[in-house]
mmCIF file of C-alpha atoms in Angstrom:
data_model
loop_
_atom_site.group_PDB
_atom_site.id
_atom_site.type_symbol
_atom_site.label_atom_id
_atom_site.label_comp_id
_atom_site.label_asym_id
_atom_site.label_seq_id
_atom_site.Cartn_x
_atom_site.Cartn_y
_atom_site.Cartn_z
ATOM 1 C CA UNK A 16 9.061 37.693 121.702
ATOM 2 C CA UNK A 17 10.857 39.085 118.286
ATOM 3 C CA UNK A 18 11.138 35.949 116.286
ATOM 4 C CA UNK A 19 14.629 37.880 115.168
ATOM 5 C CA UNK A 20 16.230 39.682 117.840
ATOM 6 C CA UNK A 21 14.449 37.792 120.974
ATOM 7 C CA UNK A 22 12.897 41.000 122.537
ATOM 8 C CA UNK A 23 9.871 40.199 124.576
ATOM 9 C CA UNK A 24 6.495 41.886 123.981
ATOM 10 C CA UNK A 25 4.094 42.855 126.210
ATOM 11 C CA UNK A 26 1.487 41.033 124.707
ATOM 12 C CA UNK A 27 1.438 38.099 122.721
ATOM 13 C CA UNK A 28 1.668 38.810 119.090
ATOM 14 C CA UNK A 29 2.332 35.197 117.401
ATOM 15 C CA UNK A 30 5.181 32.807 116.662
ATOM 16 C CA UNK A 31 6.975 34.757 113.917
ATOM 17 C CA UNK A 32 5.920 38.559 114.922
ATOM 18 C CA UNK A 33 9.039 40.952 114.528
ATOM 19 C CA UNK A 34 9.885 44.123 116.958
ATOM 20 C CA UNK A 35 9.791 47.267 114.276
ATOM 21 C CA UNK A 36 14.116 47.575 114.379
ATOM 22 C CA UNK A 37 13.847 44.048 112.983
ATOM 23 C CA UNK A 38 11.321 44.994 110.728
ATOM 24 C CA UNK A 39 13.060 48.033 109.350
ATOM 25 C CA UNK A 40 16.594 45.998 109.699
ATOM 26 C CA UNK A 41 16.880 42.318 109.766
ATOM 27 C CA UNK A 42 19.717 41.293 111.863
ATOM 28 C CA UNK A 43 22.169 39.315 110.168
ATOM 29 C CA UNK A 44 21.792 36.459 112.619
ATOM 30 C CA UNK A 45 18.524 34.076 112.334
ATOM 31 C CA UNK A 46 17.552 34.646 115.302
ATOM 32 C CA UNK A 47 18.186 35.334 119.182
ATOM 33 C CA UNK A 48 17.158 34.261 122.598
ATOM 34 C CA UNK A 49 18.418 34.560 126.044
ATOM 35 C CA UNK A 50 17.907 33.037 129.626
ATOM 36 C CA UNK A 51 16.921 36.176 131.441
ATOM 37 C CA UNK A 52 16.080 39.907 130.756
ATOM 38 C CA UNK A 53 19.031 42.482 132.092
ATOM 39 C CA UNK A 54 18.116 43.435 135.689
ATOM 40 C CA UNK A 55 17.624 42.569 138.882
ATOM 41 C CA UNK A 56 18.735 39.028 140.009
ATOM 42 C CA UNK A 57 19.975 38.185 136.694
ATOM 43 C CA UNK A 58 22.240 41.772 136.283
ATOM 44 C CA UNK A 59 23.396 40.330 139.738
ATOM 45 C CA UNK A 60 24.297 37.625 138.927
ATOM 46 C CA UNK A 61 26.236 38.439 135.432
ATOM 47 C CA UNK A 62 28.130 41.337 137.169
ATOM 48 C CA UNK A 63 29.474 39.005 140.127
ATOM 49 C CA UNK A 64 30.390 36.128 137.268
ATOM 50 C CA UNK A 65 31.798 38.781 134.921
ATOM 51 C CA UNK A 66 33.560 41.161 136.980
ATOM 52 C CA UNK A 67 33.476 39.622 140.393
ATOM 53 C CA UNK A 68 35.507 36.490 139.576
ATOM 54 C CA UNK A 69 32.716 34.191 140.557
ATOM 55 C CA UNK A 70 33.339 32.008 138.126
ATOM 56 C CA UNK A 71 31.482 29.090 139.898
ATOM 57 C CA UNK A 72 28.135 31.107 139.370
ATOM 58 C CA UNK A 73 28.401 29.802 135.664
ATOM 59 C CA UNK A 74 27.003 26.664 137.195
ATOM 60 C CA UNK A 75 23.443 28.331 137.933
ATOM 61 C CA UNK A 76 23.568 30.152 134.513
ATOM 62 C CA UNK A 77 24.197 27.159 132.269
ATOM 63 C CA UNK A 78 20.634 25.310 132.680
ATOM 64 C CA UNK A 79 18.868 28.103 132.395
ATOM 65 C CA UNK A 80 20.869 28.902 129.134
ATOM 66 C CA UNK A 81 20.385 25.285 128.041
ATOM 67 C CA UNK A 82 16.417 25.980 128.610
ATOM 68 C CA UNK A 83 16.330 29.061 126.769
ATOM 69 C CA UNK A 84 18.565 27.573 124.012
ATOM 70 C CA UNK A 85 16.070 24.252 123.712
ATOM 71 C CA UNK A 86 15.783 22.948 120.060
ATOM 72 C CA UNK A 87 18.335 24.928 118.901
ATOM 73 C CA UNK A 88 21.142 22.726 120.931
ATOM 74 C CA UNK A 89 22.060 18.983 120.329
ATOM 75 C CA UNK A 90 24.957 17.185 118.848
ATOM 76 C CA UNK A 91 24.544 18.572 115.359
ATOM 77 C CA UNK A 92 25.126 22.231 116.326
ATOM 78 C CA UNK A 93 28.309 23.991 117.107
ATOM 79 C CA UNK A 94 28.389 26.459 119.893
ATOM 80 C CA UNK A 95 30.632 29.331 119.396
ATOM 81 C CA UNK A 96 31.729 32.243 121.967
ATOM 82 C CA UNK A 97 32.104 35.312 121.536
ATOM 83 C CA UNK A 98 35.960 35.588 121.965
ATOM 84 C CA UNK A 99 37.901 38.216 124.380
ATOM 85 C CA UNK A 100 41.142 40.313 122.701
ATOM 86 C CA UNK A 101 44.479 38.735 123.880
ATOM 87 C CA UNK A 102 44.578 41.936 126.263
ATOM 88 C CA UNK A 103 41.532 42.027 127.950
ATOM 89 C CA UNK A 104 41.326 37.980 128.286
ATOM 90 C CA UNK A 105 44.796 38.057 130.190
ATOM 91 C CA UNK A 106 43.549 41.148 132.375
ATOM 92 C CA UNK A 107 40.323 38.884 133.562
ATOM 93 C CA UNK A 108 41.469 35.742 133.236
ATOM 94 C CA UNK A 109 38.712 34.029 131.406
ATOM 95 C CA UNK A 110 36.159 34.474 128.760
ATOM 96 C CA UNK A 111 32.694 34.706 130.029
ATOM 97 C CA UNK A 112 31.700 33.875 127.293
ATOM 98 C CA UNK A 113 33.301 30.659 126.409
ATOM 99 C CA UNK A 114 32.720 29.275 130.272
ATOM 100 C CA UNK A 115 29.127 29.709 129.704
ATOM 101 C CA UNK A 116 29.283 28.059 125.938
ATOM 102 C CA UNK A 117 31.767 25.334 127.764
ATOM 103 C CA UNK A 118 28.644 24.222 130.399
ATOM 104 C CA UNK A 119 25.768 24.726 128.297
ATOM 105 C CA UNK A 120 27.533 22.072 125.913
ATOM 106 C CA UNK A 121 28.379 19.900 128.496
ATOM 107 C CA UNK A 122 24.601 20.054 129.831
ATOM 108 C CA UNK A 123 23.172 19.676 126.288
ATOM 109 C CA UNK A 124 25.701 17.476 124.371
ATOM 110 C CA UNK A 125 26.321 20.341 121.648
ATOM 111 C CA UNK A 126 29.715 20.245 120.888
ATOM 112 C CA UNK A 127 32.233 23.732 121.647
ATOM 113 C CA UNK A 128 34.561 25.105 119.031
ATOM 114 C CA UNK A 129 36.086 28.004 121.423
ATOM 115 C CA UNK A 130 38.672 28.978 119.312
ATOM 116 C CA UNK A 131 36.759 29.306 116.054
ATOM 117 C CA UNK A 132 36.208 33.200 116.306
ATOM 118 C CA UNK A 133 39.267 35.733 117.474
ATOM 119 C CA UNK A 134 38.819 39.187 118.605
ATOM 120 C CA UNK A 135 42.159 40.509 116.024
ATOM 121 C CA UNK A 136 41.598 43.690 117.490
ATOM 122 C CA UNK A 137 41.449 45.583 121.052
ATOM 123 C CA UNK A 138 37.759 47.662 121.252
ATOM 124 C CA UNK A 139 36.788 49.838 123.838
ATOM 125 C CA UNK A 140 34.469 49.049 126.416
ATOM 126 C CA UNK A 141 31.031 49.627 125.152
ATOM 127 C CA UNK A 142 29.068 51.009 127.969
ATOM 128 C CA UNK A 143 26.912 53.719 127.262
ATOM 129 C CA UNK A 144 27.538 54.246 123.272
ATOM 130 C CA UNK A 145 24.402 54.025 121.361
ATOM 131 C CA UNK A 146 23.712 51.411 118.341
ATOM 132 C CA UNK A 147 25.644 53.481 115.940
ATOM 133 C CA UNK A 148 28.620 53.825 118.355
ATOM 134 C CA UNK A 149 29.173 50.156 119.055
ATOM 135 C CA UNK A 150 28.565 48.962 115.595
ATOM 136 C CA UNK A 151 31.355 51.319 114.533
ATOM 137 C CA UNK A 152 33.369 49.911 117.904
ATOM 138 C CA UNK A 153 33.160 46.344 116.736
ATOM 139 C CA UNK A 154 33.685 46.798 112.831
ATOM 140 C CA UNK A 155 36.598 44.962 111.630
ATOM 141 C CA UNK A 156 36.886 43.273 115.444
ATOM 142 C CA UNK A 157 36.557 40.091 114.662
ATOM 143 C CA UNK A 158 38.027 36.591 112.329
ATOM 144 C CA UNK A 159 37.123 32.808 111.646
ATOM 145 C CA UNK A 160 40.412 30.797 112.748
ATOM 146 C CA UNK A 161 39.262 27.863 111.462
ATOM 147 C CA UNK A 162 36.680 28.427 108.732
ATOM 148 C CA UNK A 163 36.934 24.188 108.360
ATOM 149 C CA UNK A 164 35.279 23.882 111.766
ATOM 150 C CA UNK A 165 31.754 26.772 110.708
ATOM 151 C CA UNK A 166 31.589 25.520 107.095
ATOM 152 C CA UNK A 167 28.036 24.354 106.559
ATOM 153 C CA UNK A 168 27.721 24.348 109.753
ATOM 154 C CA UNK A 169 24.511 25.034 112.031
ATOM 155 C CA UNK A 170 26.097 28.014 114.817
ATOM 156 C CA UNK A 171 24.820 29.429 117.851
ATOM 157 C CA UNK A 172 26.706 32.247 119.195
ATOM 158 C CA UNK A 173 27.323 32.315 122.740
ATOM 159 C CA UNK A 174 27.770 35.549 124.689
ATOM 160 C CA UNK A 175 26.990 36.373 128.640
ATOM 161 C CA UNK A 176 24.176 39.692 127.238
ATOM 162 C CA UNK A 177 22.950 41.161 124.238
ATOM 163 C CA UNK A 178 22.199 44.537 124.383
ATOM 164 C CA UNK A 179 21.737 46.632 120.725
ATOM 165 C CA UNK A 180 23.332 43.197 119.208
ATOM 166 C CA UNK A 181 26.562 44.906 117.542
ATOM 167 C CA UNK A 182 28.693 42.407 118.536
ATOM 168 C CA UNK A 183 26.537 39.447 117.343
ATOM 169 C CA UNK A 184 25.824 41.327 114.204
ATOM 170 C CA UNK A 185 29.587 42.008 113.706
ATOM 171 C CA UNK A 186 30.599 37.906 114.821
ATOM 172 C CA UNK A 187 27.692 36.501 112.579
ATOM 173 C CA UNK A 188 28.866 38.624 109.605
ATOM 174 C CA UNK A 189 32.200 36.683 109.359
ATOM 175 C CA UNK A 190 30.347 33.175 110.641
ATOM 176 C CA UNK A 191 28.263 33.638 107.465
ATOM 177 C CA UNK A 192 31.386 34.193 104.643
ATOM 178 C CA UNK A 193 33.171 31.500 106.606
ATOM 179 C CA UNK A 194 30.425 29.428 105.255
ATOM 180 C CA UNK A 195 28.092 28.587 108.288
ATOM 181 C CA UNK A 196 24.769 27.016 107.287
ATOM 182 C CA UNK A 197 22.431 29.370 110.113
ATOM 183 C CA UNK A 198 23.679 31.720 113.126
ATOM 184 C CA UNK A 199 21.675 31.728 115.904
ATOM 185 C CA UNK A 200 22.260 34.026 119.221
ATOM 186 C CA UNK A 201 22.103 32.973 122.797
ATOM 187 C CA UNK A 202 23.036 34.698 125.398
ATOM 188 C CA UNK A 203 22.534 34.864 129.416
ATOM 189 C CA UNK A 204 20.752 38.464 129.305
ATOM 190 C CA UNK A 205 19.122 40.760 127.146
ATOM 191 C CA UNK A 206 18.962 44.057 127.596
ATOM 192 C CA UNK A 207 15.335 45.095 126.934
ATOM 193 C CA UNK A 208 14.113 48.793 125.989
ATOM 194 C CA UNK A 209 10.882 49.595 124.831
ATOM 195 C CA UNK A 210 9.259 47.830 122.157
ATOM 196 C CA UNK A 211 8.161 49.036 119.240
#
């Protein structure tokens, strides 16, 4: 896979091998991985837990985030989810993202700061916009509450998919001038198109 953005290959190409996008732009994050590609049994099973209020399906999700996680997880990392505006987190009732960051620290002994990032304001639903689109969507989306807590700090972002990586891009920006050491990504899905 992309030692950046966590996109499988079709053939093996080495440990540190980049897609081209990460070639011709390095994310801002050190690097991403996720549990499962976007589709099938996975898509499934993120749609019920997302949108389906099956919020006990997080407990067959978190080991298989914990596996795809592996050395990046332990008690000297902070996890950190991708937060939910005020709006739409009172409209679902949870954060995805944050449940899933919640087990996988439980299962791995990484500690949780949940309330370290805020969405400070509403975006619209991304599906369907291009890169350009949502990186415009989540610009100016998101702030470190407590810059104390990422300081020099070793982060991995939590979110339930990654798809063109906007939003990590966008929440890794402000992790980095809040002073985090390394961001990392990991998510449940990733959304995988073809490889360049």
């Amino acid at each position: 896979m992309c030692a950046a953005c966590g996109t499988p290959f079709e053939v093996e190409r080495g440990a540190n091998a980049r897609c081209g996008a990460c070639l011709d732009k390095p994310p801002r994050y050190a690097a991403a991985r996720a549990a499962m590609v976007y589709g099938g049994p996975a898509r499934k099973i993120l749609l019920g837990f997302k949108h389906g209020d099956r919020q006990h399906l997080v407990l067959v999700m978190a080991p298989q985030l914990v596996r795809a996680g592996g050395d990046w997880l332990g008690p000297g990392v902070l996890l950190v989810p991708v937060p939910l505006h005020r709006w739409r987190l009172w409209k679902r009732g949870f954060n995805q993202a944050a449940l899933l960051a919640q087990a996988a620290g439980r299962r791995s002994g990484t500690p949780v700061a949940v309330d370290a990032l805020s969405r400070v304001r509403a975006t619209t639903t991304s599906r369907g916009m291009g890169r350009r689109k949502r990186a415009a969507n989540v610009r100016g989306a998101f702030r470190v509450v407590h810059p104390d807590r990422i300081r020099g700090r070793d982060v991995v972002l939590v979110d339930d998919v990654l798809t063109t990586g906007a939003t990590a891009e966008a929440c890794a920006r402000m992790l980095l001038r809040a002073g985090a050491k390394s961001v990392r990504v990991l998510t449940w899905a990733r959304v995988v198109r073809d490889v360049a």
